[in-house]
Coordinates of C-alpha atoms in Angstrom, one line a residue:
Chain A
X1 CA 20.8 37.2 -21.6
X2 CA 19.0 34.5 -20.1
X3 CA 21.4 34.4 -17.0
X4 CA 20.3 39.0 -17.1
X5 CA 16.5 37.9 -17.6
X6 CA 16.7 36.3 -14.7
X7 CA 18.5 38.5 -12.5
X8 CA 15.7 40.9 -13.7
X9 CA 13.7 38.7 -12.4
X10 CA 15.2 38.4 -8.7
X11 CA 15.4 42.2 -8.7
X12 CA 12.0 43.1 -9.4
X13 CA 10.5 40.7 -7.2
X14 CA 12.7 41.9 -4.0
X15 CA 12.3 45.5 -4.9
X16 CA 8.3 44.3 -4.6
X17 CA 8.9 42.4 -1.1
X18 CA 10.6 45.8 -0.3
X19 CA 7.6 47.5 -0.9
X20 CA 5.2 44.7 0.1
X21 CA 7.2 45.5 3.8
X22 CA 7.0 49.2 4.1
X23 CA 3.8 49.0 3.7
X24 CA 2.9 46.5 6.6
X25 CA 5.3 49.0 8.2
X26 CA 3.4 51.6 7.6
X27 CA 0.3 50.3 9.2
X28 CA 1.3 48.9 12.0
X29 CA 0.9 45.6 11.4
X30 CA 3.2 42.7 12.7
X31 CA 4.9 39.6 12.9
X32 CA 5.4 36.8 10.7
X33 CA 1.8 37.7 8.2
X34 CA 4.4 41.2 7.4
X35 CA 7.0 38.5 5.8
X36 CA 4.0 36.4 4.1
X37 CA 2.2 39.7 2.5
X38 CA 5.7 40.7 1.3
X39 CA 6.2 37.2 -0.4
X40 CA 2.6 37.9 -2.3
X41 CA 3.6 41.1 -3.3
X42 CA 6.6 39.9 -4.3
X43 CA 5.7 37.1 -6.9
X44 CA 2.2 37.6 -7.3
X45 CA 2.2 39.7 -10.2
X46 CA 4.1 37.4 -12.1
X47 CA 2.7 34.0 -11.1
X48 CA -1.1 35.9 -12.5
X49 CA 1.3 36.3 -16.0
X50 CA 2.2 32.6 -16.0
X51 CA -0.6 30.8 -14.8
X52 CA -3.0 33.2 -17.5
X53 CA -0.5 32.1 -19.9
X54 CA -0.4 28.5 -19.3
X55 CA 3.5 28.5 -18.1
X56 CA 4.9 26.5 -15.6
X57 CA 4.7 29.1 -12.9
X58 CA 8.0 30.8 -12.6
X59 CA 9.3 30.1 -9.1
X60 CA 8.3 26.3 -8.5
X61 CA 11.4 25.0 -9.3
X62 CA 13.9 27.4 -8.7
X63 CA 14.0 28.7 -4.7
X64 CA 16.5 32.1 -5.4
X65 CA 13.8 33.7 -5.8
X66 CA 12.8 33.1 -2.0
X67 CA 16.4 33.9 -1.8
X68 CA 15.3 37.0 -2.9
X69 CA 13.1 38.1 -1.2
X70 CA 13.9 36.7 2.2
X71 CA 16.9 39.0 2.0
X72 CA 14.8 41.8 0.2
X73 CA 13.0 41.6 3.6
X74 CA 15.5 41.0 5.8
X75 CA 17.6 44.2 4.8
X76 CA 14.1 46.3 5.0
X77 CA 13.2 45.0 8.7
X78 CA 17.1 45.9 9.6
X79 CA 16.6 49.3 8.1
X80 CA 13.0 50.1 9.1
X81 CA 14.0 49.3 12.7
X82 CA 16.9 51.8 12.4
X83 CA 16.0 55.0 10.7
X84 CA 13.2 55.6 11.9
X85 CA 12.2 58.7 10.3
X86 CA 11.4 57.3 6.7
X87 CA 10.8 59.3 3.4
X88 CA 8.0 59.2 2.8
X89 CA 7.7 58.3 -1.4
X90 CA 10.2 55.6 -0.4
X91 CA 7.2 52.8 -0.6
X92 CA 6.7 54.5 -4.2
X93 CA 9.8 54.9 -5.6
X94 CA 10.8 51.1 -4.6
X95 CA 6.8 50.4 -6.5
X96 CA 8.0 52.4 -9.4
X97 CA 11.2 50.5 -9.9
X98 CA 9.3 47.3 -9.6
X99 CA 6.9 48.4 -12.0
X100 CA 8.9 48.9 -13.9
X101 CA 11.3 45.3 -13.6
X102 CA 8.0 43.2 -14.3
X103 CA 6.4 44.9 -17.4
X104 CA 9.5 44.7 -20.0
X105 CA 9.3 41.2 -18.0
X106 CA 6.0 40.0 -18.4
X107 CA 5.9 41.6 -21.6
X108 CA 9.4 39.4 -22.5
X109 CA 8.0 36.8 -21.7
X110 CA 4.3 37.2 -23.9
X111 CA 6.8 38.0 -26.5
X112 CA 8.8 35.0 -26.7
X113 CA 5.1 32.9 -25.9
X114 CA 4.3 33.9 -29.5
X115 CA 1.3 36.2 -28.1
X116 CA -0.3 38.9 -30.1
X117 CA 1.2 42.9 -29.7
X118 CA -2.6 43.7 -27.2
X119 CA -1.2 41.0 -25.3
X120 CA 2.2 41.6 -25.0
X121 CA 0.7 45.2 -23.4
X122 CA -2.0 43.1 -21.2
X123 CA 0.8 41.1 -19.8
X124 CA 3.5 44.0 -19.2
X125 CA 0.9 46.0 -17.4
X126 CA -0.9 42.9 -15.5
X127 CA 3.0 41.5 -14.2
X128 CA 3.9 44.9 -13.2
X129 CA 0.2 46.0 -11.6
X130 CA -0.7 43.0 -10.1
X131 CA 1.2 42.2 -7.0
X132 CA 0.9 45.9 -5.8
X133 CA -2.6 44.8 -6.0
X134 CA -2.7 42.3 -4.1
X135 CA -0.4 43.9 -1.6
X136 CA -3.1 46.9 -1.2
X137 CA -6.3 44.7 -1.1
X138 CA -4.2 42.7 1.3
X139 CA -3.7 46.4 3.6
X140 CA -7.0 47.5 2.6
X141 CA -5.8 50.7 0.7
X142 CA -7.0 52.1 -1.9
X143 CA -4.6 50.9 -4.7
X144 CA -2.7 52.8 -5.9
X145 CA -3.1 51.5 -9.4
X146 CA -6.9 53.0 -9.1
X147 CA -5.9 56.7 -7.8
X148 CA -5.3 59.2 -10.1
X149 CA -2.2 59.3 -11.2
X150 CA -0.4 58.1 -13.9
X151 CA 0.0 54.2 -13.0
X152 CA -1.3 51.4 -15.5
X153 CA -0.9 54.0 -18.4
X154 CA 3.0 54.1 -17.6
X155 CA 3.1 50.3 -18.3
X156 CA 1.2 50.7 -21.7
X157 CA 3.9 53.2 -22.9
X158 CA 6.7 50.8 -22.1
X159 CA 4.3 48.3 -23.7
X160 CA 3.7 50.5 -27.1
X161 CA 7.9 51.3 -27.1
X162 CA 9.1 47.2 -26.6
X163 CA 6.3 45.8 -29.4
X164 CA 7.5 48.8 -31.7
X165 CA 11.3 48.9 -30.7
X166 CA 10.8 44.8 -31.9
X167 CA 8.9 45.3 -35.2
X168 CA 11.3 47.9 -35.9
X169 CA 14.3 44.9 -35.5
X170 CA 16.1 46.9 -32.9
X171 CA 16.7 43.5 -31.0
X172 CA 15.4 42.3 -27.4
X173 CA 18.3 44.5 -25.7
X174 CA 17.4 47.8 -26.7
X175 CA 13.9 47.0 -26.7
X176 CA 13.5 46.1 -22.6
X177 CA 15.7 48.8 -21.8
X178 CA 14.4 51.6 -23.7
X179 CA 10.6 49.9 -22.5
X180 CA 11.9 49.7 -18.7
X181 CA 13.2 53.1 -18.7
X182 CA 10.0 54.9 -20.1
X183 CA 8.0 53.6 -18.0
X184 CA 10.4 53.9 -15.1
X185 CA 10.4 58.0 -16.0
X186 CA 7.1 58.4 -17.0
X187 CA 6.5 56.6 -13.1
X188 CA 8.7 58.9 -11.4
X189 CA 8.0 61.9 -13.1
X190 CA 4.5 61.3 -12.2
X191 CA 4.5 60.8 -9.0
X192 CA 7.0 64.5 -8.6
X193 CA 4.9 66.2 -10.3
X194 CA 1.9 65.0 -10.0
X195 CA 0.9 64.3 -13.4
X196 CA -3.4 63.5 -13.8
X197 CA -5.7 61.9 -16.3
X198 CA -9.2 63.1 -15.7
X199 CA -11.4 61.4 -17.3
X200 CA -14.6 62.1 -15.9
X201 CA -15.9 65.8 -15.6
X202 CA -17.6 65.5 -11.7
X203 CA -19.8 68.7 -11.4
X204 CA -18.3 71.8 -8.9
X205 CA -17.9 70.7 -5.7
X206 CA -17.2 67.2 -5.8
X207 CA -12.9 65.9 -5.4
X208 CA -11.9 63.4 -6.9
X209 CA -10.7 60.7 -4.6
Chain B
X1 CA -23.5 29.5 -33.7
X2 CA -19.9 29.7 -33.1
X3 CA -20.7 33.3 -34.0
X4 CA -22.9 33.5 -32.0
X5 CA -21.4 32.6 -29.0
X6 CA -18.8 34.9 -30.0
X7 CA -20.4 37.8 -29.6
X8 CA -22.3 37.2 -26.2
X9 CA -19.0 36.8 -25.5
X10 CA -18.0 40.3 -26.2
X11 CA -21.9 41.4 -24.9
X12 CA -20.7 40.5 -21.7
X13 CA -17.4 41.9 -21.8
X14 CA -18.3 44.7 -22.3
X15 CA -21.6 45.3 -20.4
X16 CA -19.2 44.1 -17.3
X17 CA -17.3 47.3 -18.4
X18 CA -19.8 49.3 -18.6
X19 CA -20.2 48.6 -14.4
X20 CA -16.6 49.0 -14.5
X21 CA -16.8 52.1 -15.0
X22 CA -20.0 53.1 -13.2
X23 CA -19.3 51.7 -10.1
X24 CA -15.7 53.7 -10.8
X25 CA -17.1 57.2 -11.1
X26 CA -19.9 57.2 -8.0
X27 CA -16.6 56.4 -6.2
X28 CA -15.4 59.2 -7.6
X29 CA -12.4 57.4 -8.8
X30 CA -10.2 59.0 -11.6
X31 CA -7.9 58.4 -14.2
X32 CA -6.7 55.6 -16.4
X33 CA -7.4 53.1 -13.1
X34 CA -11.2 53.6 -13.9
X35 CA -10.4 52.0 -17.3
X36 CA -8.0 49.0 -16.0
X37 CA -11.3 48.4 -13.0
X38 CA -13.6 47.8 -16.1
X39 CA -11.0 46.0 -18.0
X40 CA -10.5 43.5 -14.8
X41 CA -14.2 43.7 -14.2
X42 CA -14.6 42.4 -18.1
X43 CA -12.8 39.7 -18.1
X44 CA -12.5 38.6 -14.6
X45 CA -15.2 35.8 -15.1
X46 CA -14.2 34.4 -17.9
X47 CA -10.3 34.5 -17.3
X48 CA -11.1 32.6 -13.8
X49 CA -13.0 30.7 -15.7
X50 CA -10.7 29.6 -18.2
X51 CA -8.1 28.9 -15.4
X52 CA -9.5 26.6 -13.7
X53 CA -11.2 25.0 -16.5
X54 CA -7.5 24.6 -18.2
X55 CA -8.6 25.8 -21.4
X56 CA -6.2 28.6 -23.2
X57 CA -8.0 32.2 -21.7
X58 CA -10.6 33.4 -23.9
X59 CA -8.7 36.5 -24.4
X60 CA -5.0 35.6 -25.4
X61 CA -5.1 35.6 -29.2
X62 CA -8.0 37.2 -29.8
X63 CA -7.7 41.0 -29.1
X64 CA -11.4 41.5 -30.6
X65 CA -12.2 41.8 -26.8
X66 CA -10.5 44.6 -25.9
X67 CA -11.8 45.9 -28.9
X68 CA -15.4 46.2 -27.3
X69 CA -13.8 47.5 -23.6
X70 CA -12.7 50.8 -24.9
X71 CA -15.9 51.2 -27.2
X72 CA -18.1 49.8 -24.0
X73 CA -15.5 52.8 -21.9
X74 CA -15.6 55.4 -23.9
X75 CA -19.3 55.3 -24.6
X76 CA -19.8 55.1 -20.9
X77 CA -17.3 58.2 -19.9
X78 CA -19.0 59.9 -23.0
X79 CA -22.8 59.5 -21.5
X80 CA -21.4 59.9 -18.0
X81 CA -20.3 63.4 -18.5
X82 CA -22.8 64.5 -20.2
X83 CA -25.9 63.4 -17.8
X84 CA -25.1 64.4 -14.4
X85 CA -28.4 62.7 -12.6
X86 CA -27.9 58.8 -13.7
X87 CA -30.2 57.0 -12.9
X88 CA -29.7 55.4 -9.5
X89 CA -30.4 51.6 -10.4
X90 CA -27.8 51.7 -13.8
X91 CA -25.2 50.0 -12.1
X92 CA -27.3 47.4 -10.8
X93 CA -28.8 46.8 -14.4
X94 CA -25.8 46.9 -16.4
X95 CA -25.0 43.7 -13.6
X96 CA -27.4 41.6 -14.2
X97 CA -27.2 41.3 -18.1
X98 CA -23.4 40.6 -17.5
X99 CA -24.3 38.0 -15.1
X100 CA -26.6 36.5 -16.8
X101 CA -24.4 36.7 -20.4
X102 CA -21.2 35.6 -18.1
X103 CA -23.6 32.6 -16.4
X104 CA -24.6 31.2 -19.3
X105 CA -21.4 32.0 -21.6
X106 CA -19.4 30.2 -18.4
X107 CA -22.1 26.8 -18.3
X108 CA -21.4 26.8 -22.3
X109 CA -17.9 26.0 -22.3
X110 CA -17.9 23.6 -19.3
X111 CA -20.6 21.7 -20.9
X112 CA -18.6 22.0 -24.3
X113 CA -15.4 20.6 -22.3
X114 CA -17.5 17.4 -20.6
X115 CA -17.7 18.3 -17.1
X116 CA -20.3 17.2 -14.6
X117 CA -23.5 19.1 -14.3
X118 CA -22.5 20.3 -11.0
X119 CA -19.3 21.5 -12.3
X120 CA -21.3 23.1 -14.8
X121 CA -24.0 25.1 -12.7
X122 CA -20.4 26.4 -9.7
X123 CA -19.0 27.4 -13.6
X124 CA -22.4 29.5 -14.6
X125 CA -22.0 30.9 -10.8
X126 CA -18.2 31.6 -11.0
X127 CA -18.0 33.4 -14.9
X128 CA -20.9 35.3 -13.9
X129 CA -20.1 36.5 -10.4
X130 CA -16.3 36.7 -10.4
X131 CA -16.4 39.6 -12.4
X132 CA -18.4 42.2 -10.4
X133 CA -17.1 40.5 -7.1
X134 CA -13.4 41.9 -8.5
X135 CA -14.9 45.1 -9.2
X136 CA -16.5 45.2 -5.7
X137 CA -13.2 44.1 -3.6
X138 CA -11.0 46.4 -5.5
X139 CA -13.6 49.4 -5.2
X140 CA -13.5 48.7 -1.4
X141 CA -17.3 47.8 -1.8
X142 CA -18.9 44.6 -0.3
X143 CA -19.2 42.8 -3.0
X144 CA -22.9 42.5 -4.5
X145 CA -22.7 38.9 -4.6
X146 CA -22.5 38.4 -0.5
X147 CA -25.4 41.4 0.1
X148 CA -29.0 39.9 0.9
X149 CA -30.7 40.3 -2.1
X150 CA -30.9 36.8 -4.6
X151 CA -27.9 37.4 -6.8
X152 CA -25.6 34.1 -7.6
X153 CA -28.9 32.0 -6.5
X154 CA -30.1 33.1 -10.2
X155 CA -27.0 31.9 -12.2
X156 CA -28.0 28.9 -10.6
X157 CA -32.0 28.6 -11.8
X158 CA -30.7 29.5 -14.5
X159 CA -27.6 26.6 -14.4
X160 CA -30.7 24.3 -13.7
X161 CA -32.7 25.0 -16.4
X162 CA -30.2 24.6 -18.7
X163 CA -29.0 21.1 -17.6
X164 CA -32.5 20.3 -17.8
X165 CA -32.8 20.9 -21.3
X166 CA -29.6 19.9 -22.1
X167 CA -30.8 16.4 -20.5
X168 CA -34.5 16.5 -22.6
X169 CA -32.4 17.2 -25.6
X170 CA -34.1 19.9 -26.7
X171 CA -30.5 21.6 -28.4
X172 CA -28.3 24.2 -26.6
X173 CA -29.9 27.4 -28.8
X174 CA -32.9 26.9 -26.4
X175 CA -31.0 25.9 -23.1
X176 CA -29.1 29.0 -24.2
X177 CA -31.9 31.7 -24.2
X178 CA -34.1 30.4 -22.1
X179 CA -31.5 30.2 -18.8
X180 CA -30.2 33.4 -20.0
X181 CA -33.9 35.1 -19.8
X182 CA -34.2 33.3 -16.5
X183 CA -31.0 34.6 -14.7
X184 CA -31.9 37.9 -15.6
X185 CA -35.7 38.0 -15.2
X186 CA -35.1 36.6 -11.4
X187 CA -32.4 39.1 -11.3
X188 CA -34.0 42.0 -12.0
X189 CA -37.8 40.6 -10.7
X190 CA -35.2 40.2 -6.5
X191 CA -33.7 44.3 -8.2
X192 CA -37.3 45.2 -8.0
X193 CA -39.0 43.9 -5.0
X194 CA -36.1 43.5 -2.9
X195 CA -36.8 39.7 -3.0
X196 CA -34.2 38.5 0.1
X197 CA -33.7 34.6 1.0
X198 CA -33.0 34.7 4.9
X199 CA -30.4 32.0 6.1
X200 CA -29.9 33.6 9.8
X201 CA -32.7 34.2 12.0
X202 CA -30.7 37.3 13.7
X203 CA -32.5 38.3 17.7
X204 CA -34.7 41.1 18.4
X205 CA -33.2 43.9 17.6
X206 CA -30.3 43.1 15.1
X207 CA -30.7 44.2 11.7
X208 CA -28.7 42.3 8.5
X209 CA -26.5 44.4 7.0
Chain C
X1 CA -4.5 5.5 1.6
X2 CA -5.7 7.0 -1.5
X3 CA -9.0 7.1 0.2
X4 CA -7.8 8.5 3.4
X5 CA -6.3 11.5 2.2
X6 CA -9.7 12.1 -0.3
X7 CA -12.0 12.0 3.5
X8 CA -8.6 14.4 4.2
X9 CA -9.3 16.4 1.9
X10 CA -13.5 16.9 2.4
X11 CA -13.2 17.5 5.5
X12 CA -10.5 20.3 5.0
X13 CA -12.4 22.0 2.9
X14 CA -15.8 21.6 5.3
X15 CA -13.9 22.7 8.3
X16 CA -13.6 25.7 6.1
X17 CA -16.5 26.4 4.8
X18 CA -18.2 26.1 8.9
X19 CA -15.7 29.0 9.1
X20 CA -17.1 31.3 5.9
X21 CA -20.4 30.7 7.4
X22 CA -19.0 31.9 10.8
X23 CA -17.6 34.8 9.7
X24 CA -20.5 35.8 7.7
X25 CA -23.2 35.3 10.6
X26 CA -20.5 37.4 12.9
X27 CA -21.1 39.9 10.4
X28 CA -25.1 40.1 10.1
X29 CA -24.5 38.7 6.3
X30 CA -27.4 37.1 5.2
X31 CA -28.5 35.6 1.8
X32 CA -27.2 32.7 -0.1
X33 CA -24.6 34.5 -0.8
X34 CA -22.9 34.1 2.3
X35 CA -23.6 29.9 0.8
X36 CA -21.6 31.4 -1.7
X37 CA -18.7 32.8 0.6
X38 CA -18.7 29.8 2.5
X39 CA -18.2 27.6 -0.7
X40 CA -15.5 30.1 -1.9
X41 CA -13.4 29.8 2.0
X42 CA -13.6 26.4 1.3
X43 CA -12.3 25.5 -2.4
X44 CA -10.7 28.4 -2.7
X45 CA -7.0 27.5 -0.7
X46 CA -6.9 24.9 -2.5
X47 CA -8.1 25.4 -6.5
X48 CA -5.2 28.1 -6.0
X49 CA -2.4 25.2 -5.4
X50 CA -4.2 23.1 -8.6
X51 CA -4.0 26.0 -10.1
X52 CA -0.5 26.8 -9.9
X53 CA 0.6 23.2 -9.4
X54 CA -1.2 22.9 -12.9
X55 CA -2.6 19.9 -12.2
X56 CA -6.4 19.6 -12.6
X57 CA -8.5 21.6 -9.4
X58 CA -9.5 19.2 -7.6
X59 CA -13.5 19.6 -7.3
X60 CA -13.8 20.2 -11.3
X61 CA -15.0 16.1 -11.8
X62 CA -15.9 15.6 -8.0
X63 CA -19.2 16.8 -7.0
X64 CA -18.1 14.6 -3.4
X65 CA -17.2 18.3 -2.2
X66 CA -20.3 20.1 -2.5
X67 CA -22.1 17.5 -0.6
X68 CA -19.7 18.0 2.2
X69 CA -19.4 21.9 1.8
X70 CA -23.1 22.0 1.6
X71 CA -23.4 19.1 4.8
X72 CA -20.6 22.0 6.8
X73 CA -22.7 25.0 5.9
X74 CA -26.4 22.7 6.8
X75 CA -24.8 22.2 10.2
X76 CA -23.6 25.5 10.9
X77 CA -26.9 27.7 9.8
X78 CA -29.0 25.1 11.9
X79 CA -26.5 25.7 15.1
X80 CA -26.2 29.5 14.5
X81 CA -29.8 30.1 14.3
X82 CA -30.6 27.7 17.8
X83 CA -27.7 28.7 19.6
X84 CA -27.4 32.4 20.5
X85 CA -24.0 32.9 22.0
X86 CA -21.3 31.4 20.1
X87 CA -17.8 30.3 21.7
X88 CA -16.6 33.7 20.5
X89 CA -13.0 31.5 19.5
X90 CA -14.9 29.3 17.6
X91 CA -14.0 31.1 14.2
X92 CA -10.7 30.9 15.1
X93 CA -10.4 27.1 16.1
X94 CA -12.4 26.0 13.6
X95 CA -10.1 28.3 10.4
X96 CA -7.3 26.6 13.1
X97 CA -8.3 23.0 11.9
X98 CA -9.1 24.0 8.4
X99 CA -5.6 25.2 9.0
X100 CA -3.7 22.3 9.4
X101 CA -5.7 19.9 7.4
X102 CA -5.1 22.2 4.1
X103 CA -1.6 22.5 4.8
X104 CA -0.6 18.6 4.7
X105 CA -3.3 18.4 2.0
X106 CA -0.8 20.8 -0.2
X107 CA 1.9 19.4 0.6
X108 CA 1.3 16.0 -0.1
X109 CA 0.2 17.1 -3.6
X110 CA 2.9 19.3 -4.0
X111 CA 5.3 16.1 -3.1
X112 CA 3.2 13.6 -5.8
X113 CA 4.2 15.8 -8.4
X114 CA 8.0 16.1 -7.4
X115 CA 8.2 19.2 -6.6
X116 CA 11.3 20.8 -4.4
X117 CA 11.3 21.2 -0.7
X118 CA 11.0 25.3 -1.1
X119 CA 8.1 24.6 -3.4
X120 CA 6.1 22.2 -0.4
X121 CA 6.6 24.3 2.5
X122 CA 5.3 27.2 0.3
X123 CA 2.4 24.8 -1.4
X124 CA 1.3 23.6 2.6
X125 CA 1.4 27.3 3.1
X126 CA -0.8 28.8 0.3
X127 CA -3.2 26.0 0.9
X128 CA -3.6 26.8 4.2
X129 CA -3.6 30.1 4.6
X130 CA -5.3 31.3 1.3
X131 CA -8.9 29.7 1.7
X132 CA -9.2 32.4 4.7
X133 CA -8.0 34.7 3.3
X134 CA -10.6 35.2 0.4
X135 CA -12.5 34.6 3.3
X136 CA -11.6 37.7 4.6
X137 CA -11.0 40.0 2.0
X138 CA -14.5 39.1 1.1
X139 CA -15.9 40.5 4.5
X140 CA -13.4 43.7 4.9
X141 CA -11.3 41.9 7.5
X142 CA -7.7 42.4 7.5
X143 CA -6.5 38.9 7.0
X144 CA -6.1 36.8 9.9
X145 CA -2.7 35.4 8.1
X146 CA -1.4 39.6 8.4
X147 CA -2.3 40.2 12.8
X148 CA 0.6 39.6 14.7
X149 CA -0.2 36.3 15.9
X150 CA 1.3 32.9 14.9
X151 CA -0.3 31.7 11.6
X152 CA 1.5 31.2 8.2
X153 CA 4.5 30.3 10.6
X154 CA 3.2 27.7 11.5
X155 CA 2.6 26.2 8.0
X156 CA 6.3 26.6 8.1
X157 CA 6.7 24.3 11.0
X158 CA 4.5 22.0 10.1
X159 CA 5.9 22.1 6.1
X160 CA 9.4 21.3 7.8
X161 CA 8.6 19.1 10.1
X162 CA 6.8 16.9 6.8
X163 CA 9.9 17.6 4.2
X164 CA 12.4 16.2 7.4
X165 CA 10.5 12.7 8.6
X166 CA 9.7 12.4 4.3
X167 CA 13.9 12.6 3.9
X168 CA 14.4 9.9 7.0
X169 CA 12.6 7.4 5.2
X170 CA 9.7 7.7 8.0
X171 CA 6.9 7.0 5.3
X172 CA 4.0 9.7 3.8
X173 CA 1.3 8.6 7.0
X174 CA 3.8 9.6 9.4
X175 CA 4.8 12.6 8.1
X176 CA 1.1 13.5 6.9
X177 CA 0.0 13.1 10.7
X178 CA 3.5 15.0 12.4
X179 CA 3.3 17.8 10.2
X180 CA -0.3 17.9 11.0
X181 CA 0.0 18.0 14.5
X182 CA 2.6 20.5 14.6
X183 CA 0.5 22.8 12.7
X184 CA -2.8 22.3 15.4
X185 CA -1.2 22.1 18.7
X186 CA 1.1 25.5 17.5
X187 CA -1.3 27.3 16.1
X188 CA -4.2 26.7 18.6
X189 CA -0.9 27.2 21.4
X190 CA -0.8 30.6 19.6
X191 CA -4.4 31.5 19.9
X192 CA -4.7 30.0 23.6
X193 CA -1.5 32.1 25.1
X194 CA -1.3 34.7 22.7
X195 CA 1.9 33.9 21.1
X196 CA 3.2 37.2 19.0
X197 CA 6.0 37.4 17.0
X198 CA 7.4 40.9 16.7
X199 CA 9.2 42.0 13.2
X200 CA 9.4 45.8 13.8
X201 CA 9.7 47.8 16.6
X202 CA 8.0 50.8 16.6
X203 CA 9.1 54.0 18.6
X204 CA 7.4 54.1 21.8
X205 CA 4.3 55.5 22.4
X206 CA 2.9 53.3 18.8
X207 CA 0.9 50.0 19.0
X208 CA 0.4 47.3 16.5
X209 CA -2.5 46.7 14.9

C-alpha cells in the first residue's frame, strides 16, 4: 500500500513534468531552463503541501522522483521533436491527470497527519493546483486555475468524495480511487463540454476572459 | 485578548479575500477560480509568515478562517452583481485595511516568538504585503507594492511604532492599536494625496511607471 | 571557517539586492517598493532553501543581512543616480556573482544536514536561481532561468564539482572555491559567447524566444 502511494506520487510528478515541458515547447522556450520549468511544475505542488503541513519535503531524501522527472522530460522532448503536429489539448489532458493524482496524494497525506476535513480538502486543491499555477506564472500565462472552466472545484468534489468515503468506513483504497476518478472525470468532462461556472453577472457587451 | 487577536486575524483574512474578489471582477475573470484567488489572497500572507517563523500554519486546524473567507466572497459577489458602478478606489481601500490588520498580526506573532526587532518589522511587512503580491502576480498586475506610492513603508512605520510602544512598556493593546492606526492612516493618506517617494533620479523625458 | 561562510552569505545577499535594484531601475519603477524588490531578491533564494530543508530561516535572528542589503541598495541607488549610462550587462554580471555565491552556500547547507548528493545539487540550483526568479516574476520579465542561455546548468556543474571534490576528500574549502569558480566562469562565458543548449527542434521558420 505504501508502495502504491509512492508510485502514484511518481506518476503525478512525471505527468506534471510532461505538462511543464509541453507549455515550454508551446511558448518556444528553449535550453536547460525548460527542464527546470518541468521539474518545478512536477514537484511544486507537493513541496508546498509538505511545507505547510510541516512534514519533511517528499523529495529531500528520495532521488527516485528526479529519475521519474528526467524520464518524463526526455520522453516528452523526444516525442515533441518527432511529431510536429501535437494534439492541441494534450497539455490540458496531462494537466488533468496530474491534478487528479496530486489532489488524492495531498488529501492522503493530510488525513494521515490527522487534519480536519476542511484542511484535507484544501490540501487536495493545493497539491493538485499549485504545480500548474507555478508553471503558468513562470510561463507568463494566466493560470488555468483562474480561467472560467471547472478546475479547482473538481479537486473539491474529489475531496468531498474522499472524506465521505472515509467517514463511511469504505477504506482508504476505495476512497482514493473514487476521489481520483471523480476529479479526473469532472475535469475531462469540463474540458470536453466547456463547463463553466459563472459567479459574476457582467453587464451586456462584456466578455469574461 | 487571545480572542481579540483571533477576530483580528479573521477580519484581515476576510478583507483580503474581498480585495481578491474585486481584482478578479475588475479583470473580468470568472468561475470558481475567482474564489480560489480570493482565498489565496486572504491566507497567503499569514501562511508565508507562519512558514518562515516555523510555527504551525494558522488555518491548518481551524476551519473558521474558511467560513470568514466564504462569507466575505459571497458578500462581495452579491454586491458586485447588484451595484454595477463600483467606486474605483474600493479595491485599494480594502487592501489598506487588510494591510494594517495583517501587519499588526504578523508583528504580534513574531514578538510572541521572541524575535529581534528587525525581524518583527520584517514580519509585519511580509504578512501585510504578501497576500496582495500573490493576488497581483496571479492576476498579472504589477504588484501595488512595487508602484511608486507609499506601501511597504507604511508597514515599516507601523512596525517602528509597535516595537517602540513595547519597549516603553505601553502594553500590547496600546502597541497594536497605535501600530494599526499608523499603517492605515499613512496608507489612506498616501492614496488620497498620492504620496510618492522617489529613490531614483531619471533623466528628463522619462516617466517612472 | 564559520565566519567565512557568513561573509559569503552576506556577499551573495548583497549582490542579489544590487541586481534587484538594477532591474527596478531599468523598468522605471520607483518608490520604496524598489527597496522591497531588492530585499526579496536578496533573501528569497536562501529563505526557500531553509524552508525546504526545515532549518531556521537564516535571517530570522540575524539582522546583519539587512545591514548588508541596505548598504548594497543605497550604494546602487547612489551610483545609478550619478552615472546615467550603465553598462548594459551589469545586471547579468551581478546576477552571475549572486548565482555562484548562493549556489555554493545552498550546497554547503545541504551537505551539513547530511542530504544525499541529488538533493545537494538541487539545493544549489534552488538557492542560486530562486532569488532571481522571484525578481523577474515580480518585475514581469520572463525569468533569466527560462531563457535559452546556460543558467541553471551552471549551478548543476558547480554542484557536480562540489560533490565530487567532497567524495575525493579534498576538503570543504577546496570544494567550495572550485564549485564557485566553475559556476561563475561557466555563467560569464555563457553570457560572453551566448552559449545556448537546444533541447527542442522547431520546424523551420520558428524562432525560439
